[in-house]
Amino acid sequence: MVPDWIDPESFQAFRDMRKLIKKPLTAYAEKLIVIELCRLKTAGENPQACLDQSIRNCWQDVFRERDKDLGRRHTSADESQAYLAAQDKIKVEPPNADIMKLVRSATRRAA
């Protein structure tokens, strides 16, 4: 059932991890995991890396790789200042009267 582009040992490790966290895979759930790995592969992700990430983090499901942009997480002070300056230039329009009526009526109903 496991595609040839997934290491069978890794998939077994995923099964074992799911048992360890007391969320064992049913046959149908296993099929859904394989379908999701196929979808991730089609979207340009490395399905093996996605599976390994789920094993490493004890996740119940498989997701696209989270660590791809690790090097870009930290921005310089200049980049931060430029971002904040650009945000200051964005004009935010006040809500119109119709929206305010909806908010007030929703607030009254909730109270």
mmCIF file of N, CA, C and O in Angstrom:
data_model
loop_
_atom_site.group_PDB
_atom_site.id
_atom_site.type_symbol
_atom_site.label_atom_id
_atom_site.label_comp_id
_atom_site.label_asym_id
_atom_site.label_seq_id
_atom_site.Cartn_x
_atom_site.Cartn_y
_atom_site.Cartn_z
ATOM 1 N N MET A 1 0.817 -1.199 0.000
ATOM 2 C CA MET A 1 0.000 0.000 0.000
ATOM 3 C C MET A 1 0.865 1.269 0.000
ATOM 4 O O MET A 1 0.432 2.306 -0.454
ATOM 5 N N VAL A 2 2.085 1.170 0.521
ATOM 6 C CA VAL A 2 2.970 2.335 0.573
ATOM 7 C C VAL A 2 3.621 2.514 -0.792
ATOM 8 O O VAL A 2 4.187 1.572 -1.346
ATOM 9 N N PRO A 3 3.570 3.744 -1.365
ATOM 10 C CA PRO A 3 4.189 3.972 -2.671
ATOM 11 C C PRO A 3 5.690 3.726 -2.628
ATOM 12 O O PRO A 3 6.319 3.844 -1.569
ATOM 13 N N ASP A 4 6.265 3.421 -3.787
ATOM 14 C CA ASP A 4 7.693 3.101 -3.826
ATOM 15 C C ASP A 4 8.570 4.318 -3.563
ATOM 16 O O ASP A 4 9.749 4.183 -3.264
ATOM 17 N N TRP A 5 8.020 5.528 -3.636
ATOM 18 C CA TRP A 5 8.803 6.726 -3.368
ATOM 19 C C TRP A 5 8.831 7.087 -1.882
ATOM 20 O O TRP A 5 9.398 8.093 -1.480
ATOM 21 N N ILE A 6 8.218 6.249 -1.045
ATOM 22 C CA ILE A 6 8.287 6.409 0.411
ATOM 23 C C ILE A 6 9.048 5.208 0.967
ATOM 24 O O ILE A 6 8.747 4.053 0.638
ATOM 25 N N ASP A 7 10.013 5.499 1.805
ATOM 26 C CA ASP A 7 10.796 4.451 2.447
ATOM 27 C C ASP A 7 9.878 3.633 3.360
ATOM 28 O O ASP A 7 9.274 4.187 4.281
ATOM 29 N N PRO A 8 9.752 2.321 3.120
ATOM 30 C CA PRO A 8 8.854 1.495 3.949
ATOM 31 C C PRO A 8 9.229 1.529 5.432
ATOM 32 O O PRO A 8 8.355 1.485 6.298
ATOM 33 N N GLU A 9 10.513 1.646 5.711
ATOM 34 C CA GLU A 9 10.966 1.719 7.108
ATOM 35 C C GLU A 9 10.447 3.004 7.776
ATOM 36 O O GLU A 9 10.017 2.974 8.928
ATOM 37 N N SER A 10 10.457 4.096 7.038
ATOM 38 C CA SER A 10 9.936 5.361 7.570
ATOM 39 C C SER A 10 8.427 5.275 7.801
ATOM 40 O O SER A 10 7.921 5.775 8.810
ATOM 41 N N PHE A 11 7.726 4.651 6.858
ATOM 42 C CA PHE A 11 6.282 4.550 7.029
ATOM 43 C C PHE A 11 5.957 3.670 8.235
ATOM 44 O O PHE A 11 5.038 3.963 9.003
ATOM 45 N N GLN A 12 6.737 2.614 8.433
ATOM 46 C CA GLN A 12 6.546 1.769 9.610
ATOM 47 C C GLN A 12 6.867 2.556 10.878
ATOM 48 O O GLN A 12 6.171 2.416 11.892
ATOM 49 N N ALA A 13 7.869 3.404 10.826
ATOM 50 C CA ALA A 13 8.198 4.256 11.975
ATOM 51 C C ALA A 13 7.042 5.208 12.281
ATOM 52 O O ALA A 13 6.744 5.482 13.453
ATOM 53 N N PHE A 14 6.373 5.696 11.232
ATOM 54 C CA PHE A 14 5.203 6.554 11.428
ATOM 55 C C PHE A 14 4.084 5.759 12.112
ATOM 56 O O PHE A 14 3.457 6.251 13.061
ATOM 57 N N ARG A 15 3.858 4.538 11.647
ATOM 58 C CA ARG A 15 2.846 3.678 12.283
ATOM 59 C C ARG A 15 3.185 3.455 13.759
ATOM 60 O O ARG A 15 2.311 3.544 14.633
ATOM 61 N N ASP A 16 4.465 3.148 14.016
ATOM 62 C CA ASP A 16 4.903 2.884 15.388
ATOM 63 C C ASP A 16 4.729 4.120 16.271
ATOM 64 O O ASP A 16 4.301 4.010 17.426
ATOM 65 N N MET A 17 5.071 5.276 15.712
ATOM 66 C CA MET A 17 4.921 6.515 16.469
ATOM 67 C C MET A 17 3.455 6.754 16.801
ATOM 68 O O MET A 17 3.114 7.140 17.915
ATOM 69 N N ARG A 18 2.565 6.509 15.849
ATOM 70 C CA ARG A 18 1.136 6.691 16.099
ATOM 71 C C ARG A 18 0.656 5.759 17.219
ATOM 72 O O ARG A 18 -0.150 6.160 18.062
ATOM 73 N N LYS A 19 1.182 4.524 17.247
ATOM 74 C CA LYS A 19 0.830 3.612 18.347
ATOM 75 C C LYS A 19 1.362 4.142 19.670
ATOM 76 O O LYS A 19 0.688 4.071 20.699
ATOM 77 N N LEU A 20 2.576 4.674 19.638
ATOM 78 C CA LEU A 20 3.219 5.192 20.839
ATOM 79 C C LEU A 20 2.426 6.351 21.442
ATOM 80 O O LEU A 20 2.312 6.464 22.665
ATOM 81 N N ILE A 21 1.848 7.199 20.601
ATOM 82 C CA ILE A 21 1.051 8.328 21.113
ATOM 83 C C ILE A 21 -0.418 7.929 21.313
ATOM 84 O O ILE A 21 -1.269 8.788 21.514
ATOM 85 N N LYS A 22 -0.655 6.628 21.238
ATOM 86 C CA LYS A 22 -1.993 6.064 21.475
ATOM 87 C C LYS A 22 -3.037 6.559 20.473
ATOM 88 O O LYS A 22 -4.200 6.786 20.805
ATOM 89 N N LYS A 23 -2.588 6.726 19.216
ATOM 90 C CA LYS A 23 -3.469 7.094 18.107
ATOM 91 C C LYS A 23 -3.147 6.191 16.920
ATOM 92 O O LYS A 23 -2.697 6.652 15.873
ATOM 93 N N PRO A 24 -3.349 4.872 17.079
ATOM 94 C CA PRO A 24 -2.959 3.957 15.997
ATOM 95 C C PRO A 24 -3.728 4.218 14.707
ATOM 96 O O PRO A 24 -4.874 4.668 14.722
ATOM 97 N N LEU A 25 -3.056 3.949 13.598
ATOM 98 C CA LEU A 25 -3.662 4.137 12.281
ATOM 99 C C LEU A 25 -4.616 2.996 11.966
ATOM 100 O O LEU A 25 -4.260 1.826 12.100
ATOM 101 N N THR A 26 -5.804 3.340 11.525
ATOM 102 C CA THR A 26 -6.681 2.333 10.954
ATOM 103 C C THR A 26 -6.240 2.138 9.505
ATOM 104 O O THR A 26 -5.461 2.934 8.972
ATOM 105 N N ALA A 27 -6.751 1.120 8.861
ATOM 106 C CA ALA A 27 -6.410 0.891 7.455
ATOM 107 C C ALA A 27 -6.851 2.078 6.602
ATOM 108 O O ALA A 27 -6.125 2.521 5.701
ATOM 109 N N TYR A 28 -8.018 2.633 6.924
ATOM 110 C CA TYR A 28 -8.520 3.765 6.153
ATOM 111 C C TYR A 28 -7.676 5.015 6.417
ATOM 112 O O TYR A 28 -7.368 5.772 5.496
ATOM 113 N N ALA A 29 -7.300 5.228 7.672
ATOM 114 C CA ALA A 29 -6.458 6.385 8.008
ATOM 115 C C ALA A 29 -5.113 6.286 7.302
ATOM 116 O O ALA A 29 -4.569 7.289 6.823
ATOM 117 N N GLU A 30 -4.578 5.090 7.204
ATOM 118 C CA GLU A 30 -3.315 4.869 6.496
ATOM 119 C C GLU A 30 -3.462 5.263 5.019
ATOM 120 O O GLU A 30 -2.598 5.918 4.444
ATOM 121 N N LYS A 31 -4.590 4.882 4.435
ATOM 122 C CA LYS A 31 -4.866 5.246 3.050
ATOM 123 C C LYS A 31 -4.933 6.760 2.891
ATOM 124 O O LYS A 31 -4.381 7.329 1.938
ATOM 125 N N LEU A 32 -5.577 7.437 3.847
ATOM 126 C CA LEU A 32 -5.682 8.899 3.797
ATOM 127 C C LEU A 32 -4.308 9.564 3.942
ATOM 128 O O LEU A 32 -4.040 10.575 3.284
ATOM 129 N N ILE A 33 -3.439 9.001 4.762
ATOM 130 C CA ILE A 33 -2.080 9.538 4.909
ATOM 131 C C ILE A 33 -1.335 9.416 3.587
ATOM 132 O O ILE A 33 -0.658 10.355 3.144
ATOM 133 N N VAL A 34 -1.464 8.279 2.924
ATOM 134 C CA VAL A 34 -0.799 8.082 1.630
ATOM 135 C C VAL A 34 -1.353 9.070 0.598
ATOM 136 O O VAL A 34 -0.594 9.668 -0.176
ATOM 137 N N ILE A 35 -2.660 9.275 0.600
ATOM 138 C CA ILE A 35 -3.266 10.249 -0.322
ATOM 139 C C ILE A 35 -2.717 11.643 -0.060
ATOM 140 O O ILE A 35 -2.377 12.376 -0.987
ATOM 141 N N GLU A 36 -2.587 12.007 1.216
ATOM 142 C CA GLU A 36 -2.043 13.332 1.553
ATOM 143 C C GLU A 36 -0.580 13.443 1.122
ATOM 144 O O GLU A 36 -0.152 14.483 0.625
ATOM 145 N N LEU A 37 0.185 12.389 1.288
ATOM 146 C CA LEU A 37 1.584 12.409 0.830
ATOM 147 C C LEU A 37 1.649 12.571 -0.688
ATOM 148 O O LEU A 37 2.511 13.292 -1.198
ATOM 149 N N CYS A 38 0.740 11.943 -1.405
ATOM 150 C CA CYS A 38 0.668 12.106 -2.865
ATOM 151 C C CYS A 38 0.345 13.553 -3.218
ATOM 152 O O CYS A 38 0.941 14.131 -4.134
ATOM 153 N N ARG A 39 -0.600 14.140 -2.491
ATOM 154 C CA ARG A 39 -0.965 15.533 -2.731
ATOM 155 C C ARG A 39 0.219 16.459 -2.468
ATOM 156 O O ARG A 39 0.492 17.370 -3.253
ATOM 157 N N LEU A 40 0.935 16.210 -1.387
ATOM 158 C CA LEU A 40 2.105 17.024 -1.063
ATOM 159 C C LEU A 40 3.182 16.887 -2.138
ATOM 160 O O LEU A 40 3.810 17.872 -2.533
ATOM 161 N N LYS A 41 3.367 15.662 -2.632
ATOM 162 C CA LYS A 41 4.367 15.428 -3.682
ATOM 163 C C LYS A 41 3.987 16.193 -4.948
ATOM 164 O O LYS A 41 4.822 16.836 -5.579
ATOM 165 N N THR A 42 2.715 16.151 -5.309
ATOM 166 C CA THR A 42 2.221 16.857 -6.486
ATOM 167 C C THR A 42 2.404 18.370 -6.338
ATOM 168 O O THR A 42 2.665 19.064 -7.318
ATOM 169 N N ALA A 43 2.311 18.861 -5.102
ATOM 170 C CA ALA A 43 2.473 20.290 -4.835
ATOM 171 C C ALA A 43 3.944 20.710 -4.771
ATOM 172 O O ALA A 43 4.245 21.865 -4.485
ATOM 173 N N GLY A 44 4.847 19.769 -5.023
ATOM 174 C CA GLY A 44 6.267 20.102 -5.050
ATOM 175 C C GLY A 44 7.001 19.874 -3.743
ATOM 176 O O GLY A 44 8.176 20.204 -3.617
ATOM 177 N N GLU A 45 6.318 19.322 -2.779
ATOM 178 C CA GLU A 45 6.967 19.026 -1.494
ATOM 179 C C GLU A 45 7.701 17.693 -1.573
ATOM 180 O O GLU A 45 7.411 16.862 -2.430
ATOM 181 N N ASN A 46 8.628 17.487 -0.667
ATOM 182 C CA ASN A 46 9.327 16.220 -0.545
ATOM 183 C C ASN A 46 8.536 15.358 0.435
ATOM 184 O O ASN A 46 8.584 15.601 1.643
ATOM 185 N N PRO A 47 7.782 14.370 -0.053
ATOM 186 C CA PRO A 47 6.908 13.612 0.840
ATOM 187 C C PRO A 47 7.668 12.850 1.923
ATOM 188 O O PRO A 47 7.181 12.698 3.037
ATOM 189 N N GLN A 48 8.882 12.406 1.601
ATOM 190 C CA GLN A 48 9.681 11.697 2.590
ATOM 191 C C GLN A 48 10.039 12.636 3.745
ATOM 192 O O GLN A 48 9.942 12.269 4.912
ATOM 193 N N ALA A 49 10.423 13.854 3.410
ATOM 194 C CA ALA A 49 10.763 14.843 4.440
ATOM 195 C C ALA A 49 9.526 15.204 5.264
ATOM 196 O O ALA A 49 9.625 15.404 6.483
ATOM 197 N N CYS A 50 8.370 15.275 4.620
ATOM 198 C CA CYS A 50 7.119 15.576 5.328
ATOM 199 C C CYS A 50 6.784 14.466 6.323
ATOM 200 O O CYS A 50 6.397 14.734 7.464
ATOM 201 N N LEU A 51 6.972 13.231 5.897
ATOM 202 C CA LEU A 51 6.717 12.085 6.776
ATOM 203 C C LEU A 51 7.702 12.074 7.935
ATOM 204 O O LEU A 51 7.322 11.896 9.094
ATOM 205 N N ASP A 52 8.981 12.291 7.639
ATOM 206 C CA ASP A 52 10.012 12.313 8.681
ATOM 207 C C ASP A 52 9.744 13.427 9.692
ATOM 208 O O ASP A 52 9.940 13.247 10.895
ATOM 209 N N GLN A 53 9.292 14.573 9.219
ATOM 210 C CA GLN A 53 8.958 15.692 10.099
ATOM 211 C C GLN A 53 7.842 15.289 11.064
ATOM 212 O O GLN A 53 7.901 15.587 12.256
ATOM 213 N N SER A 54 6.838 14.588 10.553
ATOM 214 C CA SER A 54 5.731 14.155 11.410
ATOM 215 C C SER A 54 6.208 13.147 12.450
ATOM 216 O O SER A 54 5.766 13.195 13.605
ATOM 217 N N ILE A 55 7.116 12.272 12.059
ATOM 218 C CA ILE A 55 7.667 11.297 13.009
ATOM 219 C C ILE A 55 8.463 12.024 14.081
ATOM 220 O O ILE A 55 8.298 11.784 15.282
ATOM 221 N N ARG A 56 9.326 12.935 13.645
ATOM 222 C CA ARG A 56 10.207 13.665 14.557
ATOM 223 C C ARG A 56 9.409 14.468 15.583
ATOM 224 O O ARG A 56 9.773 14.563 16.747
ATOM 225 N N ASN A 57 8.285 15.043 15.161
ATOM 226 C CA ASN A 57 7.489 15.908 16.033
ATOM 227 C C ASN A 57 6.294 15.204 16.670
ATOM 228 O O ASN A 57 5.502 15.849 17.353
ATOM 229 N N CYS A 58 6.145 13.907 16.416
ATOM 230 C CA CYS A 58 5.016 13.123 16.936
ATOM 231 C C CYS A 58 3.674 13.722 16.531
ATOM 232 O O CYS A 58 2.745 13.837 17.330
ATOM 233 N N TRP A 59 3.587 14.114 15.264
ATOM 234 C CA TRP A 59 2.334 14.647 14.735
ATOM 235 C C TRP A 59 1.470 13.506 14.228
ATOM 236 O O TRP A 59 1.960 12.534 13.667
ATOM 237 N N GLN A 60 0.146 13.647 14.377
ATOM 238 C CA GLN A 60 -0.781 12.614 13.935
ATOM 239 C C GLN A 60 -0.948 12.592 12.424
ATOM 240 O O GLN A 60 -1.379 11.600 11.871
ATOM 241 N N ASP A 61 -0.652 13.684 11.759
ATOM 242 C CA ASP A 61 -0.881 13.815 10.325
ATOM 243 C C ASP A 61 0.414 14.244 9.651
ATOM 244 O O ASP A 61 1.421 14.466 10.317
ATOM 245 N N VAL A 62 0.383 14.360 8.348
ATOM 246 C CA VAL A 62 1.547 14.837 7.601
ATOM 247 C C VAL A 62 1.223 16.219 7.031
ATOM 248 O O VAL A 62 0.098 16.483 6.631
ATOM 249 N N PHE A 63 2.235 17.079 7.046
ATOM 250 C CA PHE A 63 2.075 18.460 6.611
ATOM 251 C C PHE A 63 3.256 18.842 5.738
ATOM 252 O O PHE A 63 4.298 18.193 5.775
ATOM 253 N N ARG A 64 3.107 19.956 5.008
ATOM 254 C CA ARG A 64 4.237 20.431 4.214
ATOM 255 C C ARG A 64 5.379 20.765 5.167
ATOM 256 O O ARG A 64 5.162 21.013 6.351
ATOM 257 N N GLU A 65 6.587 20.772 4.649
ATOM 258 C CA GLU A 65 7.755 21.029 5.490
ATOM 259 C C GLU A 65 7.668 22.407 6.127
ATOM 260 O O GLU A 65 7.387 23.388 5.464
ATOM 261 N N ARG A 66 7.930 22.460 7.400
ATOM 262 C CA ARG A 66 7.858 23.722 8.134
ATOM 263 C C ARG A 66 9.217 24.421 8.200
ATOM 264 O O ARG A 66 9.274 25.596 8.430
ATOM 265 N N ASP A 67 10.306 23.699 8.013
ATOM 266 C CA ASP A 67 11.641 24.249 8.233
ATOM 267 C C ASP A 67 12.298 24.814 6.983
ATOM 268 O O ASP A 67 13.461 25.179 7.022
ATOM 269 N N LYS A 68 11.584 24.905 5.882
ATOM 270 C CA LYS A 68 12.198 25.341 4.623
ATOM 271 C C LYS A 68 12.794 26.738 4.705
ATOM 272 O O LYS A 68 13.852 26.998 4.175
ATOM 273 N N ASP A 69 12.103 27.666 5.343
ATOM 274 C CA ASP A 69 12.536 29.061 5.357
ATOM 275 C C ASP A 69 13.207 29.439 6.670
ATOM 276 O O ASP A 69 13.176 30.586 7.080
ATOM 277 N N LEU A 70 13.839 28.490 7.311
ATOM 278 C CA LEU A 70 14.450 28.749 8.608
ATOM 279 C C LEU A 70 15.450 29.896 8.558
ATOM 280 O O LEU A 70 15.519 30.707 9.463
ATOM 281 N N GLY A 71 16.216 29.998 7.487
ATOM 282 C CA GLY A 71 17.228 31.038 7.378
ATOM 283 C C GLY A 71 16.655 32.435 7.248
ATOM 284 O O GLY A 71 17.331 33.415 7.529
ATOM 285 N N ARG A 72 15.393 32.574 6.833
ATOM 286 C CA ARG A 72 14.783 33.893 6.623
ATOM 287 C C ARG A 72 13.876 34.314 7.774
ATOM 288 O O ARG A 72 13.203 35.313 7.677
ATOM 289 N N ARG A 73 13.849 33.566 8.847
ATOM 290 C CA ARG A 73 12.938 33.926 9.931
ATOM 291 C C ARG A 73 13.346 35.216 10.622
ATOM 292 O O ARG A 73 12.519 35.976 11.045
ATOM 293 N N HIS A 74 14.632 35.421 10.768
ATOM 294 C CA HIS A 74 15.115 36.593 11.476
ATOM 295 C C HIS A 74 15.422 37.694 10.474
ATOM 296 O O HIS A 74 16.162 37.496 9.533
ATOM 297 N N THR A 75 14.855 38.849 10.700
ATOM 298 C CA THR A 75 15.098 39.965 9.798
ATOM 299 C C THR A 75 16.011 40.963 10.490
ATOM 300 O O THR A 75 16.085 41.016 11.716
ATOM 301 N N SER A 76 16.668 41.754 9.707
ATOM 302 C CA SER A 76 17.547 42.773 10.274
ATOM 303 C C SER A 76 16.704 43.917 10.824
ATOM 304 O O SER A 76 15.518 44.063 10.515
ATOM 305 N N ALA A 77 17.335 44.765 11.608
ATOM 306 C CA ALA A 77 16.639 45.923 12.171
ATOM 307 C C ALA A 77 16.163 46.848 11.061
ATOM 308 O O ALA A 77 15.066 47.408 11.137
ATOM 309 N N ASP A 78 16.979 47.002 10.008
ATOM 310 C CA ASP A 78 16.579 47.862 8.892
ATOM 311 C C ASP A 78 15.333 47.334 8.200
ATOM 312 O O ASP A 78 14.433 48.099 7.848
ATOM 313 N N GLU A 79 15.272 46.013 7.999
ATOM 314 C CA GLU A 79 14.089 45.417 7.366
ATOM 315 C C GLU A 79 12.858 45.607 8.239
ATOM 316 O O GLU A 79 11.766 45.901 7.744
ATOM 317 N N SER A 80 13.030 45.461 9.542
ATOM 318 C CA SER A 80 11.903 45.645 10.464
ATOM 319 C C SER A 80 11.406 47.082 10.440
ATOM 320 O O SER A 80 10.199 47.333 10.407
ATOM 321 N N GLN A 81 12.339 48.027 10.441
ATOM 322 C CA GLN A 81 11.950 49.434 10.410
ATOM 323 C C GLN A 81 11.246 49.780 9.098
ATOM 324 O O GLN A 81 10.263 50.516 9.089
ATOM 325 N N ALA A 82 11.732 49.241 7.992
ATOM 326 C CA ALA A 82 11.102 49.497 6.696
ATOM 327 C C ALA A 82 9.688 48.929 6.674
ATOM 328 O O ALA A 82 8.758 49.560 6.169
ATOM 329 N N TYR A 83 9.510 47.745 7.247
ATOM 330 C CA TYR A 83 8.186 47.132 7.301
ATOM 331 C C TYR A 83 7.233 47.991 8.134
ATOM 332 O O TYR A 83 6.104 48.266 7.728
ATOM 333 N N LEU A 84 7.691 48.435 9.292
ATOM 334 C CA LEU A 84 6.834 49.248 10.156
ATOM 335 C C LEU A 84 6.495 50.593 9.510
ATOM 336 O O LEU A 84 5.368 51.077 9.621
ATOM 337 N N ALA A 85 7.463 51.185 8.808
ATOM 338 C CA ALA A 85 7.202 52.447 8.112
ATOM 339 C C ALA A 85 6.151 52.254 7.025
ATOM 340 O O ALA A 85 5.258 53.094 6.856
ATOM 341 N N ALA A 86 6.230 51.142 6.312
ATOM 342 C CA ALA A 86 5.236 50.858 5.269
ATOM 343 C C ALA A 86 3.860 50.642 5.884
ATOM 344 O O ALA A 86 2.845 51.075 5.321
ATOM 345 N N GLN A 87 3.799 50.009 7.052
ATOM 346 C CA GLN A 87 2.516 49.786 7.720
ATOM 347 C C GLN A 87 1.892 51.099 8.158
ATOM 348 O O GLN A 87 0.671 51.259 8.134
ATOM 349 N N ASP A 88 2.731 52.052 8.572
ATOM 350 C CA ASP A 88 2.221 53.355 8.997
ATOM 351 C C ASP A 88 1.562 54.110 7.849
ATOM 352 O O ASP A 88 0.685 54.942 8.062
ATOM 353 N N LYS A 89 1.987 53.839 6.624
ATOM 354 C CA LYS A 89 1.455 54.545 5.458
ATOM 355 C C LYS A 89 0.110 53.988 4.994
ATOM 356 O O LYS A 89 -0.589 54.620 4.212
ATOM 357 N N ILE A 90 -0.246 52.808 5.478
ATOM 358 C CA ILE A 90 -1.510 52.185 5.071
ATOM 359 C C ILE A 90 -2.664 52.919 5.747
ATOM 360 O O ILE A 90 -2.689 53.078 6.960
ATOM 361 N N LYS A 91 -3.597 53.367 4.934
ATOM 362 C CA LYS A 91 -4.761 54.078 5.476
ATOM 363 C C LYS A 91 -5.854 53.062 5.790
ATOM 364 O O LYS A 91 -6.213 52.246 4.959
ATOM 365 N N VAL A 92 -6.346 53.165 6.992
ATOM 366 C CA VAL A 92 -7.435 52.294 7.417
ATOM 367 C C VAL A 92 -8.699 53.139 7.473
ATOM 368 O O VAL A 92 -8.763 54.132 8.202
ATOM 369 N N GLU A 93 -9.666 52.750 6.696
ATOM 370 C CA GLU A 93 -10.931 53.477 6.659
ATOM 371 C C GLU A 93 -11.780 53.085 7.861
ATOM 372 O O GLU A 93 -11.858 51.912 8.220
ATOM 373 N N PRO A 94 -12.436 54.035 8.491
ATOM 374 C CA PRO A 94 -13.329 53.688 9.597
ATOM 375 C C PRO A 94 -14.520 52.902 9.057
ATOM 376 O O PRO A 94 -14.918 53.070 7.901
ATOM 377 N N PRO A 95 -15.081 52.029 9.865
ATOM 378 C CA PRO A 95 -16.219 51.248 9.397
ATOM 379 C C PRO A 95 -17.412 52.148 9.093
ATOM 380 O O PRO A 95 -17.632 53.148 9.765
ATOM 381 N N ASN A 96 -18.176 51.770 8.082
ATOM 382 C CA ASN A 96 -19.340 52.591 7.736
ATOM 383 C C ASN A 96 -20.484 52.318 8.719
ATOM 384 O O ASN A 96 -20.426 51.417 9.545
ATOM 385 N N ALA A 97 -21.524 53.104 8.612
ATOM 386 C CA ALA A 97 -22.639 53.046 9.563
ATOM 387 C C ALA A 97 -23.325 51.682 9.558
ATOM 388 O O ALA A 97 -23.733 51.184 10.610
ATOM 389 N N ASP A 98 -23.455 51.046 8.394
ATOM 390 C CA ASP A 98 -24.116 49.742 8.318
ATOM 391 C C ASP A 98 -23.344 48.688 9.106
ATOM 392 O O ASP A 98 -23.932 47.868 9.818
ATOM 393 N N ILE A 99 -22.043 48.722 8.980
ATOM 394 C CA ILE A 99 -21.218 47.750 9.711
ATOM 395 C C ILE A 99 -21.335 47.999 11.207
ATOM 396 O O ILE A 99 -21.446 47.065 11.994
ATOM 397 N N MET A 100 -21.329 49.257 11.610
ATOM 398 C CA MET A 100 -21.443 49.581 13.028
ATOM 399 C C MET A 100 -22.788 49.110 13.596
ATOM 400 O O MET A 100 -22.850 48.622 14.722
ATOM 401 N N LYS A 101 -23.879 49.220 12.819
ATOM 402 C CA LYS A 101 -25.185 48.727 13.264
ATOM 403 C C LYS A 101 -25.137 47.221 13.487
ATOM 404 O O LYS A 101 -25.659 46.712 14.479
ATOM 405 N N LEU A 102 -24.510 46.501 12.548
ATOM 406 C CA LEU A 102 -24.390 45.049 12.688
ATOM 407 C C LEU A 102 -23.596 44.676 13.931
ATOM 408 O O LEU A 102 -23.959 43.759 14.672
ATOM 409 N N VAL A 103 -22.507 45.379 14.183
ATOM 410 C CA VAL A 103 -21.678 45.094 15.355
ATOM 411 C C VAL A 103 -22.459 45.353 16.632
ATOM 412 O O VAL A 103 -22.446 44.541 17.557
ATOM 413 N N ARG A 104 -23.171 46.476 16.674
ATOM 414 C CA ARG A 104 -23.951 46.793 17.881
ATOM 415 C C ARG A 104 -25.042 45.761 18.123
ATOM 416 O O ARG A 104 -25.257 45.310 19.249
ATOM 417 N N SER A 105 -25.759 45.348 17.066
ATOM 418 C CA SER A 105 -26.828 44.371 17.252
ATOM 419 C C SER A 105 -26.270 43.012 17.655
ATOM 420 O O SER A 105 -26.849 42.333 18.493
ATOM 421 N N ALA A 106 -25.128 42.648 17.105
ATOM 422 C CA ALA A 106 -24.507 41.375 17.489
ATOM 423 C C ALA A 106 -24.034 41.414 18.929
ATOM 424 O O ALA A 106 -24.147 40.437 19.676
ATOM 425 N N THR A 107 -23.536 42.563 19.352
ATOM 426 C CA THR A 107 -23.076 42.717 20.728
ATOM 427 C C THR A 107 -24.243 42.643 21.695
ATOM 428 O O THR A 107 -24.141 42.012 22.745
ATOM 429 N N ARG A 108 -25.357 43.248 21.330
ATOM 430 C CA ARG A 108 -26.552 43.204 22.206
ATOM 431 C C ARG A 108 -27.061 41.773 22.329
ATOM 432 O O ARG A 108 -27.435 41.342 23.413
ATOM 433 N N ARG A 109 -27.082 41.041 21.212
ATOM 434 C CA ARG A 109 -27.561 39.656 21.242
ATOM 435 C C ARG A 109 -26.661 38.774 22.086
ATOM 436 O O ARG A 109 -27.118 37.869 22.753
ATOM 437 N N ALA A 110 -25.376 39.039 22.040
ATOM 438 C CA ALA A 110 -24.426 38.216 22.774
ATOM 439 C C ALA A 110 -24.495 38.478 24.284
ATOM 440 O O ALA A 110 -24.161 37.615 25.077
ATOM 441 N N ALA A 111 -24.942 39.674 24.663
ATOM 442 C CA ALA A 111 -24.966 40.043 26.087
ATOM 443 C C ALA A 111 -26.137 39.479 26.824
ATOM 444 O O ALA A 111 -26.944 38.767 26.584
#
